[in-house]
Coordinates of N, CA and C in Angstrom, one line a residue:
M27 N -2.9 9.9 3.3 CA -1.5 10.3 3.2 C -1.4 11.7 3.8
L28 N -0.7 11.8 4.9 CA -0.5 13.1 5.5 C 0.2 14.1 4.6
G29 N -0.4 15.2 4.4 CA 0.3 16.3 3.6 C 0.2 16.1 2.1
G30 N -0.5 15.1 1.6 CA -0.7 15.0 0.2 C 0.5 14.3 -0.5
Y31 N 0.5 14.4 -1.8 CA 1.5 13.7 -2.7 C 2.1 14.7 -3.7
L32 N 3.0 14.3 -4.5 CA 3.6 15.1 -5.5 C 2.5 15.6 -6.5
N33 N 2.7 16.8 -7.0 CA 1.6 17.4 -8.0 C 1.9 17.0 -9.4
D34 N 3.0 16.4 -9.7 CA 3.4 16.0 -11.1 C 4.5 15.0 -11.0
L35 N 4.3 13.9 -11.7 CA 5.3 12.8 -11.7 C 6.4 13.1 -12.8
S36 N 6.1 13.9 -13.8 CA 7.1 14.2 -14.8 C 8.1 15.2 -14.4
N37 N 7.5 16.3 -13.7 CA 8.4 17.4 -13.3 C 7.8 18.0 -12.0
P38 N 8.0 17.3 -10.9 CA 7.4 17.8 -9.6 C 8.0 19.1 -9.2
A39 N 7.1 20.0 -8.8 CA 7.5 21.3 -8.4 C 8.2 21.3 -7.0
L40 N 9.5 21.7 -7.0 CA 10.3 21.6 -5.8 C 9.8 22.6 -4.7
D41 N 9.0 23.6 -5.1 CA 8.5 24.6 -4.1 C 7.1 24.2 -3.6
D42 N 6.6 23.0 -4.0 CA 5.3 22.6 -3.6 C 5.3 21.1 -3.2
L43 N 6.2 20.7 -2.4 CA 6.3 19.4 -1.9 C 5.5 19.1 -0.7
P44 N 5.1 17.9 -0.4 CA 4.5 17.5 0.9 C 5.4 17.9 2.0
P45 N 4.9 18.3 3.2 CA 5.8 18.6 4.3 C 6.5 17.3 4.8
A46 N 7.8 17.4 5.0 CA 8.5 16.3 5.5 C 8.5 16.2 7.0
L47 N 8.1 15.1 7.6 CA 7.9 15.0 9.0 C 8.8 13.9 9.6
E48 N 9.4 14.2 10.8 CA 10.1 13.2 11.5 C 9.2 12.4 12.3
L49 N 9.7 11.2 12.8 CA 8.8 10.2 13.4 C 8.2 10.8 14.7
D50 N 8.9 11.7 15.3 CA 8.4 12.3 16.6 C 7.5 13.6 16.4
D51 N 7.2 13.8 15.1 CA 6.4 15.0 14.8 C 5.0 15.0 15.5
P52 N 4.5 16.1 16.0 CA 3.2 16.1 16.7 C 2.1 15.6 15.9
L53 N 2.1 15.7 14.6 CA 1.1 15.2 13.7 C 1.1 13.7 13.8
I54 N 2.2 13.1 13.7 CA 2.3 11.6 13.8 C 1.8 11.2 15.2
S55 N 2.2 11.9 16.2 CA 1.7 11.5 17.6 C 0.2 11.6 17.7
K56 N -0.4 12.6 17.0 CA -1.8 12.8 17.0 C -2.5 11.6 16.3
V57 N -2.0 11.1 15.2 CA -2.6 9.9 14.6 C -2.5 8.7 15.5
I58 N -1.4 8.5 16.1 CA -1.2 7.4 17.1 C -2.3 7.5 18.2
A59 N -2.5 8.6 18.7 CA -3.4 8.8 19.8 C -4.8 8.5 19.3
M60 N -5.2 8.9 18.1 CA -6.5 8.7 17.5 C -6.7 7.2 17.2
A61 N -5.7 6.5 16.9 CA -5.8 5.1 16.5 C -6.5 4.3 17.6
G62 N -6.2 4.5 18.9 CA -6.8 3.8 20.0 C -6.5 2.3 19.9
D63 N -7.6 1.5 19.9 CA -7.4 0.0 19.7 C -7.3 -0.4 18.3
M64 N -7.5 0.4 17.3 CA -7.4 0.0 15.9 C -5.9 -0.1 15.5
V65 N -5.7 -0.9 14.5 CA -4.5 -1.0 13.8 C -4.6 -0.1 12.5
V66 N -3.8 0.9 12.5 CA -4.0 2.0 11.4 C -2.7 2.1 10.6
C67 N -2.8 2.0 9.3 CA -1.6 2.2 8.4 C -1.9 3.5 7.7
F68 N -0.8 4.4 7.6 CA -1.0 5.6 6.9 C 0.4 6.0 6.3
G69 N 0.3 6.9 5.3 CA 1.5 7.3 4.6 C 1.8 8.8 4.9
F70 N 3.1 9.1 4.7 CA 3.5 10.5 4.9 C 4.9 10.6 4.3
C71 N 5.4 11.8 4.1 CA 6.7 12.1 3.7 C 7.6 12.2 4.9
E72 N 8.6 11.2 5.0 CA 9.4 11.2 6.2 C 10.7 11.9 6.0
A73 N 11.1 12.7 7.0 CA 12.4 13.4 7.0 C 13.3 12.6 7.9
D74 N 14.5 12.3 7.3 CA 15.5 11.6 8.1 C 16.9 12.1 7.6
G75 N 17.4 13.1 8.4 CA 18.6 13.8 8.0 C 18.3 14.6 6.7
P76 N 19.2 14.4 5.8 CA 19.0 15.2 4.5 C 18.1 14.5 3.5
N77 N 17.6 13.3 3.9 CA 16.7 12.6 3.0 C 15.3 12.7 3.3
R78 N 14.5 12.5 2.2 CA 13.0 12.4 2.3 C 12.7 10.9 1.8
Y79 N 11.7 10.3 2.5 CA 11.3 9.0 2.1 C 9.7 9.0 2.0
N80 N 9.3 8.3 1.0 CA 7.8 8.0 0.9 C 7.6 6.8 1.8
T81 N 7.0 7.1 3.0 CA 6.9 6.1 4.1 C 5.5 5.8 4.5
A82 N 5.4 4.5 4.9 CA 4.1 4.1 5.6 C 4.4 3.7 7.0
L83 N 3.5 4.1 7.9 CA 3.6 3.6 9.3 C 2.4 2.8 9.6
C84 N 2.6 1.8 10.5 CA 1.5 1.0 11.1 C 1.5 1.3 12.6
V85 N 0.4 1.7 13.1 CA 0.3 2.1 14.5 C -0.9 1.6 15.2
T86 N -0.9 1.6 16.5 CA -2.0 1.5 17.4 C -1.9 2.7 18.4
G87 N -2.8 2.8 19.3 CA -2.7 3.9 20.3 C -1.5 3.7 21.2
D88 N -0.9 2.5 21.2 CA 0.3 2.2 22.0 C 1.6 2.6 21.3
G89 N 1.5 3.0 20.0 CA 2.8 3.4 19.4 C 2.9 2.8 18.0
V90 N 4.1 2.9 17.5 CA 4.4 2.4 16.1 C 4.7 0.9 16.1
L91 N 4.0 0.1 15.2 CA 4.2 -1.3 15.1 C 5.2 -1.6 14.0
G92 N 5.2 -0.9 12.9 CA 6.0 -1.1 11.8 C 6.2 0.1 10.9
R93 N 7.2 0.1 10.1 CA 7.5 1.1 9.1 C 8.0 0.5 7.8
H94 N 7.5 1.1 6.7 CA 8.0 0.7 5.4 C 8.4 2.0 4.6
R95 N 9.6 2.0 4.0 CA 10.0 3.1 3.1 C 9.9 2.5 1.7
K96 N 9.2 3.2 0.8 CA 8.9 2.8 -0.5 C 10.2 2.4 -1.2
V97 N 10.2 1.2 -1.8 CA 11.4 0.7 -2.5 C 11.5 1.0 -3.9
H98 N 10.4 0.8 -4.6 CA 10.3 1.0 -6.1 C 9.8 2.4 -6.4
Q99 N 10.5 3.1 -7.2 CA 10.1 4.5 -7.5 C 9.9 4.8 -9.0
P100 N 8.8 5.4 -9.4 CA 8.7 5.9 -10.7 C 9.6 7.1 -10.9
P101 N 9.9 7.4 -12.2 CA 11.0 8.4 -12.4 C 10.8 9.7 -11.7
G102 N 9.6 10.3 -11.6 CA 9.4 11.6 -10.9 C 9.7 11.5 -9.5
E103 N 9.6 10.4 -8.8 CA 9.8 10.3 -7.4 C 11.3 10.3 -7.1
R104 N 12.1 9.8 -8.0 CA 13.5 9.6 -7.7 C 14.3 10.9 -7.5
T105 N 13.7 12.0 -8.0 CA 14.4 13.3 -7.7 C 14.0 13.9 -6.4
I106 N 13.0 13.3 -5.7 CA 12.5 13.8 -4.5 C 12.8 12.9 -3.3
Y107 N 12.6 11.6 -3.5 CA 12.6 10.7 -2.4 C 13.8 9.8 -2.5
A108 N 14.4 9.4 -1.3 CA 15.4 8.3 -1.3 C 14.6 7.0 -1.3
A109 N 15.2 5.9 -1.7 CA 14.5 4.7 -1.8 C 14.7 3.8 -0.5
G110 N 13.7 3.1 -0.1 CA 13.9 2.1 1.0 C 14.6 0.9 0.4
N111 N 14.9 0.0 1.4 CA 15.7 -1.2 1.0 C 15.3 -2.5 1.6
E112 N 14.0 -2.6 2.0 CA 13.6 -3.9 2.5 C 12.1 -4.0 2.6
F113 N 11.7 -5.3 2.6 CA 10.3 -5.7 2.8 C 10.2 -6.6 4.0
A114 N 9.6 -6.2 5.1 CA 9.6 -7.0 6.3 C 8.3 -7.0 7.0
G115 N 7.9 -8.2 7.4 CA 6.6 -8.3 8.2 C 6.8 -7.9 9.7
F116 N 5.7 -7.7 10.4 CA 5.8 -7.4 11.8 C 4.5 -7.8 12.4
D117 N 4.5 -8.1 13.7 CA 3.4 -8.6 14.4 C 2.5 -7.4 14.9
T118 N 1.2 -7.7 14.8 CA 0.2 -6.7 15.2 C -0.9 -7.4 15.9
P119 N -1.8 -6.7 16.6 CA -3.0 -7.3 17.2 C -3.9 -8.1 16.3
V120 N -3.8 -7.8 15.0 CA -4.7 -8.5 14.0 C -3.9 -9.5 13.2
G121 N -2.7 -9.9 13.6 CA -1.9 -10.8 12.9 C -0.6 -10.2 12.3
R122 N 0.2 -11.0 11.7 CA 1.4 -10.5 11.1 C 1.1 -9.8 9.8
L123 N 1.7 -8.6 9.7 CA 1.3 -7.7 8.6 C 2.5 -7.2 7.9
G124 N 2.4 -6.9 6.6 CA 3.5 -6.2 5.9 C 2.9 -5.1 5.0
M125 N 3.7 -4.2 4.6 CA 3.2 -3.0 3.9 C 4.0 -2.8 2.6
M126 N 3.3 -2.3 1.6 CA 3.9 -1.8 0.4 C 3.3 -0.5 0.1
I127 N 4.0 0.3 -0.8 CA 3.5 1.6 -1.2 C 3.4 1.6 -2.7
D128 N 2.2 1.9 -3.2 CA 1.8 1.8 -4.6 C 2.7 1.1 -5.6
Y129 N 3.7 1.7 -6.2 CA 4.4 1.1 -7.3 C 5.1 -0.2 -6.8
D130 N 5.4 -0.3 -5.5 CA 5.9 -1.6 -5.0 C 5.1 -2.7 -5.4
E131 N 3.8 -2.5 -5.5 CA 2.9 -3.6 -5.8 C 3.0 -4.2 -7.2
T132 N 3.6 -3.4 -8.1 CA 3.8 -3.8 -9.5 C 4.8 -5.0 -9.6
F133 N 5.6 -5.1 -8.6 CA 6.7 -6.1 -8.6 C 6.2 -7.3 -7.7
P134 N 6.0 -8.5 -8.3 CA 5.5 -9.6 -7.5 C 6.4 -10.0 -6.4
E135 N 7.7 -9.7 -6.5 CA 8.7 -10.1 -5.5 C 8.4 -9.4 -4.2
A136 N 7.9 -8.2 -4.2 CA 7.6 -7.4 -3.0 C 6.6 -8.1 -2.1
A137 N 5.4 -8.4 -2.6 CA 4.4 -9.1 -1.8 C 4.9 -10.5 -1.4
R138 N 5.6 -11.2 -2.3 CA 6.1 -12.5 -2.0 C 7.1 -12.5 -0.8
A139 N 8.0 -11.4 -0.8 CA 8.9 -11.3 0.3 C 8.2 -11.1 1.6
L140 N 7.1 -10.4 1.6 CA 6.3 -10.2 2.8 C 5.6 -11.5 3.2
A141 N 5.1 -12.2 2.3 CA 4.4 -13.5 2.6 C 5.4 -14.5 3.1
V142 N 6.6 -14.6 2.5 CA 7.6 -15.5 3.0 C 8.0 -15.1 4.4
D143 N 8.0 -13.9 4.7 CA 8.3 -13.4 6.1 C 7.1 -13.6 7.1
G144 N 6.1 -14.2 6.6 CA 5.0 -14.6 7.5 C 3.8 -13.7 7.5
A145 N 3.8 -12.7 6.7 CA 2.6 -11.8 6.7 C 1.4 -12.5 6.2
D146 N 0.3 -12.4 7.0 CA -1.0 -12.9 6.7 C -1.8 -11.8 6.0
V147 N -1.5 -10.6 6.3 CA -2.2 -9.4 5.8 C -1.2 -8.5 5.2
I148 N -1.4 -8.0 3.9 CA -0.6 -7.0 3.3 C -1.4 -5.8 3.1
A149 N -0.9 -4.7 3.6 CA -1.5 -3.4 3.4 C -0.8 -2.6 2.3
C150 N -1.5 -2.2 1.3 CA -0.8 -1.5 0.2 C -1.4 -0.1 0.2
L151 N -0.6 0.9 0.4 CA -1.0 2.3 0.6 C -0.6 3.0 -0.7
C152 N -1.6 3.6 -1.4 CA -1.4 4.1 -2.8 C -1.8 5.5 -3.0
A153 N -1.1 6.2 -3.9 CA -1.5 7.4 -4.6 C -1.4 7.1 -6.1
W154 N -2.4 6.3 -6.5 CA -2.3 5.7 -7.9 C -3.2 6.5 -8.8
P155 N -2.6 7.1 -9.8 CA -3.4 8.0 -10.7 C -3.9 7.3 -11.9
T156 N -4.8 7.9 -12.6 CA -5.2 7.5 -13.9 C -4.0 7.6 -14.9
S157 N -4.1 7.1 -16.1 CA -3.0 7.2 -17.0 C -2.5 8.6 -17.3
I158 N -1.2 8.8 -17.4 CA -0.7 10.1 -17.6 C -0.9 10.4 -19.1
T159 N -0.8 9.5 -20.0 CA -1.0 9.7 -21.4 C -2.2 8.8 -21.9
N160 N -2.9 9.3 -22.9 CA -4.0 8.5 -23.5 C -5.0 8.1 -22.4
R161 N -5.4 9.1 -21.5 CA -6.3 8.8 -20.4 C -7.7 8.6 -21.0
A162 N -8.4 7.6 -20.5 CA -9.7 7.3 -20.9 C -10.7 8.3 -20.4
A163 N -11.8 8.5 -21.2 CA -12.8 9.5 -20.8 C -13.5 9.1 -19.5
R164 N -13.7 7.8 -19.3 CA -14.4 7.3 -18.1 C -13.3 6.6 -17.3
M165 N -13.3 6.9 -16.0 CA -12.2 6.4 -15.1 C -12.2 4.9 -15.1
N166 N -13.4 4.3 -15.0 CA -13.4 2.8 -14.9 C -12.9 2.1 -16.2
E167 N -12.8 2.9 -17.3 CA -12.3 2.3 -18.5 C -10.8 2.6 -18.7
D168 N -10.2 3.3 -17.8 CA -8.8 3.7 -17.9 C -7.9 2.5 -17.7
R169 N -6.8 2.3 -18.4 CA -6.0 1.1 -18.3 C -5.4 1.0 -16.9
Q170 N -5.1 2.2 -16.3 CA -4.5 2.1 -14.9 C -5.6 1.6 -13.9
S171 N -6.8 1.9 -14.2 CA -7.9 1.3 -13.3 C -7.9 -0.2 -13.4
R172 N -7.8 -0.7 -14.6 CA -7.8 -2.2 -14.8 C -6.5 -2.8 -14.1
L173 N -5.4 -2.1 -14.3 CA -4.1 -2.6 -13.8 C -4.1 -2.6 -12.2
F174 N -4.7 -1.5 -11.7 CA -4.7 -1.4 -10.2 C -5.5 -2.6 -9.6
D175 N -6.7 -2.9 -10.2 CA -7.4 -4.0 -9.7 C -6.7 -5.3 -9.9
L176 N -6.1 -5.5 -11.1 CA -5.3 -6.7 -11.4 C -4.2 -6.9 -10.4
Y177 N -3.4 -5.9 -10.1 CA -2.3 -6.0 -9.1 C -2.8 -6.4 -7.7
D178 N -3.9 -5.7 -7.3 CA -4.4 -6.0 -6.0 C -4.8 -7.5 -5.9
R179 N -5.6 -7.9 -6.9 CA -6.1 -9.3 -6.8 C -5.0 -10.3 -7.0
S180 N -4.1 -10.0 -7.9 CA -3.0 -11.0 -8.2 C -2.1 -11.2 -7.0
R181 N -1.7 -10.1 -6.3 CA -0.8 -10.2 -5.2 C -1.4 -11.0 -4.0
A182 N -2.7 -10.8 -3.8 CA -3.4 -11.6 -2.8 C -3.5 -13.1 -3.2
A183 N -3.9 -13.4 -4.4 CA -4.1 -14.7 -4.9 C -2.7 -15.5 -5.0
E184 N -1.7 -14.8 -5.5 CA -0.4 -15.5 -5.6 C 0.1 -16.0 -4.3
N185 N -0.1 -15.2 -3.3 CA 0.5 -15.5 -2.0 C -0.5 -16.0 -1.0
Q186 N -1.8 -16.1 -1.4 CA -2.9 -16.6 -0.6 C -2.9 -15.9 0.8
V187 N -3.0 -14.6 0.7 CA -3.0 -13.7 1.9 C -4.2 -12.7 1.7
V188 N -4.6 -12.1 2.8 CA -5.5 -11.0 2.7 C -4.8 -9.7 2.3
L189 N -5.3 -9.0 1.3 CA -4.7 -7.7 0.9 C -5.7 -6.6 1.1
V190 N -5.3 -5.5 1.8 CA -6.1 -4.3 1.9 C -5.4 -3.2 1.2
S191 N -6.1 -2.6 0.3 CA -5.5 -1.6 -0.6 C -6.2 -0.2 -0.4
S192 N -5.5 0.8 -0.1 CA -6.1 2.1 0.0 C -5.5 3.0 -1.2
N193 N -6.3 4.0 -1.6 CA -5.9 4.8 -2.7 C -6.5 6.2 -2.6
L194 N -5.8 7.2 -3.0 CA -6.3 8.6 -3.0 C -7.4 8.7 -4.0
T195 N -8.3 9.7 -3.7 CA -9.3 10.1 -4.7 C -9.1 11.6 -5.0
G196 N -9.8 12.1 -6.0 CA -9.7 13.5 -6.4 C -8.4 13.8 -7.2
S197 N -8.0 15.0 -7.1 CA -6.8 15.5 -8.0 C -5.8 16.3 -7.2
I198 N -4.6 16.1 -7.5 CA -3.5 17.0 -7.0 C -2.7 17.4 -8.2
G199 N -2.6 18.7 -8.5 CA -2.0 19.2 -9.7 C -2.6 18.6 -10.9
G200 N -1.7 18.0 -11.8 CA -2.2 17.3 -13.0 C -2.6 15.9 -12.8
L201 N -2.5 15.4 -11.6 CA -2.8 13.9 -11.3 C -4.2 13.7 -10.8
R202 N -4.9 12.8 -11.4 CA -6.2 12.4 -11.0 C -6.2 11.0 -10.5
F203 N -6.6 10.8 -9.3 CA -6.4 9.5 -8.6 C -7.7 8.6 -8.7
L204 N -7.4 7.3 -8.7 CA -8.4 6.3 -9.1 C -9.4 6.0 -7.9
G205 N -9.0 6.2 -6.7 CA -9.8 5.6 -5.6 C -9.7 4.1 -5.7
Q206 N -10.8 3.4 -5.6 CA -10.8 1.9 -5.7 C -10.1 1.2 -4.6
S207 N -10.2 1.8 -3.4 CA -9.7 1.1 -2.2 C -10.5 -0.2 -2.0
K208 N -9.9 -1.2 -1.5 CA -10.6 -2.5 -1.5 C -10.0 -3.5 -0.4
V209 N -10.7 -4.5 -0.1 CA -10.3 -5.7 0.6 C -10.3 -6.9 -0.3
V210 N -9.2 -7.6 -0.4 CA -9.2 -8.8 -1.3 C -8.9 -10.0 -0.4
G211 N -9.6 -11.1 -0.6 CA -9.4 -12.3 0.1 C -8.2 -13.1 -0.5
P212 N -7.8 -14.2 0.2 CA -6.6 -15.0 -0.3 C -6.9 -15.7 -1.6
G213 N -8.1 -15.8 -2.1 CA -8.4 -16.4 -3.4 C -8.4 -15.4 -4.5
G214 N -8.2 -14.1 -4.2 CA -8.2 -13.0 -5.2 C -9.5 -12.4 -5.4
D215 N -10.5 -12.8 -4.5 CA -11.9 -12.2 -4.7 C -11.9 -10.9 -3.9
I216 N -12.5 -9.8 -4.5 CA -12.7 -8.6 -3.9 C -14.0 -8.7 -3.0
V217 N -13.8 -8.5 -1.7 CA -14.9 -8.7 -0.7 C -15.5 -7.3 -0.3
A218 N -14.8 -6.2 -0.5 CA -15.3 -4.9 -0.3 C -14.5 -3.9 -1.1
R219 N -15.2 -2.8 -1.5 CA -14.5 -1.8 -2.3 C -15.2 -0.5 -2.2
T220 N -14.5 0.6 -2.6 CA -15.1 1.9 -2.6 C -15.4 2.5 -4.0
W221 N -15.0 1.8 -5.1 CA -15.1 2.4 -6.4 C -14.3 3.7 -6.5
S222 N -14.7 4.7 -7.2 CA -13.8 5.9 -7.4 C -14.1 7.0 -6.5
K223 N -15.0 6.9 -5.6 CA -15.3 8.0 -4.7 C -14.7 7.7 -3.3
A224 N -14.5 8.8 -2.6 CA -13.9 8.6 -1.2 C -14.9 7.8 -0.4
G225 N -14.3 7.0 0.5 CA -15.1 6.1 1.3 C -14.3 5.1 2.1
I226 N -14.9 4.2 2.7 CA -14.2 3.2 3.5 C -14.8 1.8 3.0
A227 N -13.8 0.9 2.7 CA -14.2 -0.5 2.3 C -14.2 -1.3 3.6
I228 N -15.4 -1.8 4.0 CA -15.5 -2.5 5.2 C -15.8 -4.0 5.0
A229 N -15.1 -4.9 5.6 CA -15.3 -6.3 5.5 C -15.0 -7.0 6.8
E230 N -15.7 -8.0 7.1 CA -15.4 -8.8 8.3 C -14.7 -10.1 7.8
V231 N -13.5 -10.3 8.1 CA -12.7 -11.4 7.6 C -12.0 -12.2 8.7
D232 N -12.2 -13.5 8.8 CA -11.4 -14.3 9.7 C -10.1 -14.7 8.9
V233 N -9.1 -13.9 9.2 CA -7.9 -14.0 8.4 C -7.3 -15.4 8.4
R234 N -7.1 -16.0 9.5 CA -6.4 -17.3 9.6 C -7.3 -18.3 8.9
A235 N -8.6 -18.3 9.2 CA -9.5 -19.3 8.6 C -9.5 -19.2 7.1
E236 N -9.6 -18.0 6.6 CA -9.6 -17.8 5.1 C -8.3 -18.3 4.5
I237 N -7.2 -18.0 5.1 CA -5.9 -18.4 4.6 C -5.7 -19.9 4.6
E238 N -6.1 -20.5 5.7 CA -6.0 -22.0 5.8 C -6.9 -22.7 4.8
T239 N -8.1 -22.1 4.5 CA -8.9 -22.7 3.5 C -8.3 -22.6 2.1
A240 N -7.7 -21.4 1.8 CA -7.1 -21.2 0.5 C -5.9 -22.1 0.3
R241 N -5.2 -22.4 1.4 CA -4.0 -23.2 1.2 C -4.2 -24.7 1.5
R242 N -5.4 -25.1 1.7 CA -5.7 -26.5 2.1 C -5.2 -27.5 1.0
V243 N -5.5 -27.2 -0.3 CA -5.1 -28.1 -1.3 C -3.8 -27.6 -2.0
L244 N -3.8 -26.4 -2.5 CA -2.6 -25.8 -3.1 C -2.0 -24.8 -2.2
H245 N -0.8 -25.0 -1.8 CA -0.1 -24.1 -0.8 C 1.1 -23.5 -1.6
H246 N 0.8 -22.3 -2.1 CA 1.8 -21.7 -3.0 C 3.2 -21.5 -2.4
L247 N 3.2 -21.0 -1.1 CA 4.5 -20.7 -0.5 C 5.2 -22.0 -0.2
G248 N 4.5 -23.0 0.3 CA 5.1 -24.3 0.6 C 5.5 -25.1 -0.6
E249 N 5.0 -24.8 -1.7 CA 5.3 -25.6 -2.9 C 6.2 -24.9 -3.9
R250 N 6.7 -23.7 -3.5 CA 7.7 -23.0 -4.3 C 8.9 -23.9 -4.5
R251 N 9.7 -23.6 -5.5 CA 11.0 -24.2 -5.7 C 12.0 -23.1 -6.1
P252 N 12.4 -22.3 -5.0 CA 13.2 -21.1 -5.3 C 14.6 -21.5 -5.8
E253 N 15.0 -22.7 -5.6 CA 16.4 -23.1 -6.2 C 16.3 -23.2 -7.7
V254 N 15.1 -23.2 -8.3 CA 15.0 -23.3 -9.8 C 14.9 -21.9 -10.4
Y255 N 14.4 -21.0 -9.6 CA 14.0 -19.7 -10.2 C 15.3 -18.9 -10.5

């Protein structure tokens, strides 16, 4: 996440906010140039007129492929960021992809909307902290640690897609971040992860083959009955 995150979700300091960048900012251009042949998703604080957005971009060296503005906001963010208003997939060299930003993942409808729009891969970019209250002594025993894994695995399995989830590590202000970046297959199995330390989760996945296998008998999207819900 370029420029970091809020230092407090209860009462964020207005004089210590992440820098707000427009899409043509030189720092954005530098990331695009560095991406080269890779498909890279990253987060930043986007400036658009008087508004700030918690935004994710997906890029290659050729430019921007997709943008997502965070839709669901915890209370502390609402005073700082405007909310996005859509979940949309887009085509990339590695297949059709959709993005969510941390709290978005808590809502099953977000990932489902992306899957219905054809996303084979969902990238979830997170600044997910440990519990604000009653924090466990050991990070892997914290309830937010368990929930973060549960949401990652559930959103992949529900929609039978590949989910890649990144998360901050370390601390900003009073927030301590979980890490636990991971790659999850369409059956909900974690195929690579970083645990709580900074690192890169690496997995070789044949996305289409894995999805076709997962949907061979039970096809969740095809067997939905939205007229009943």
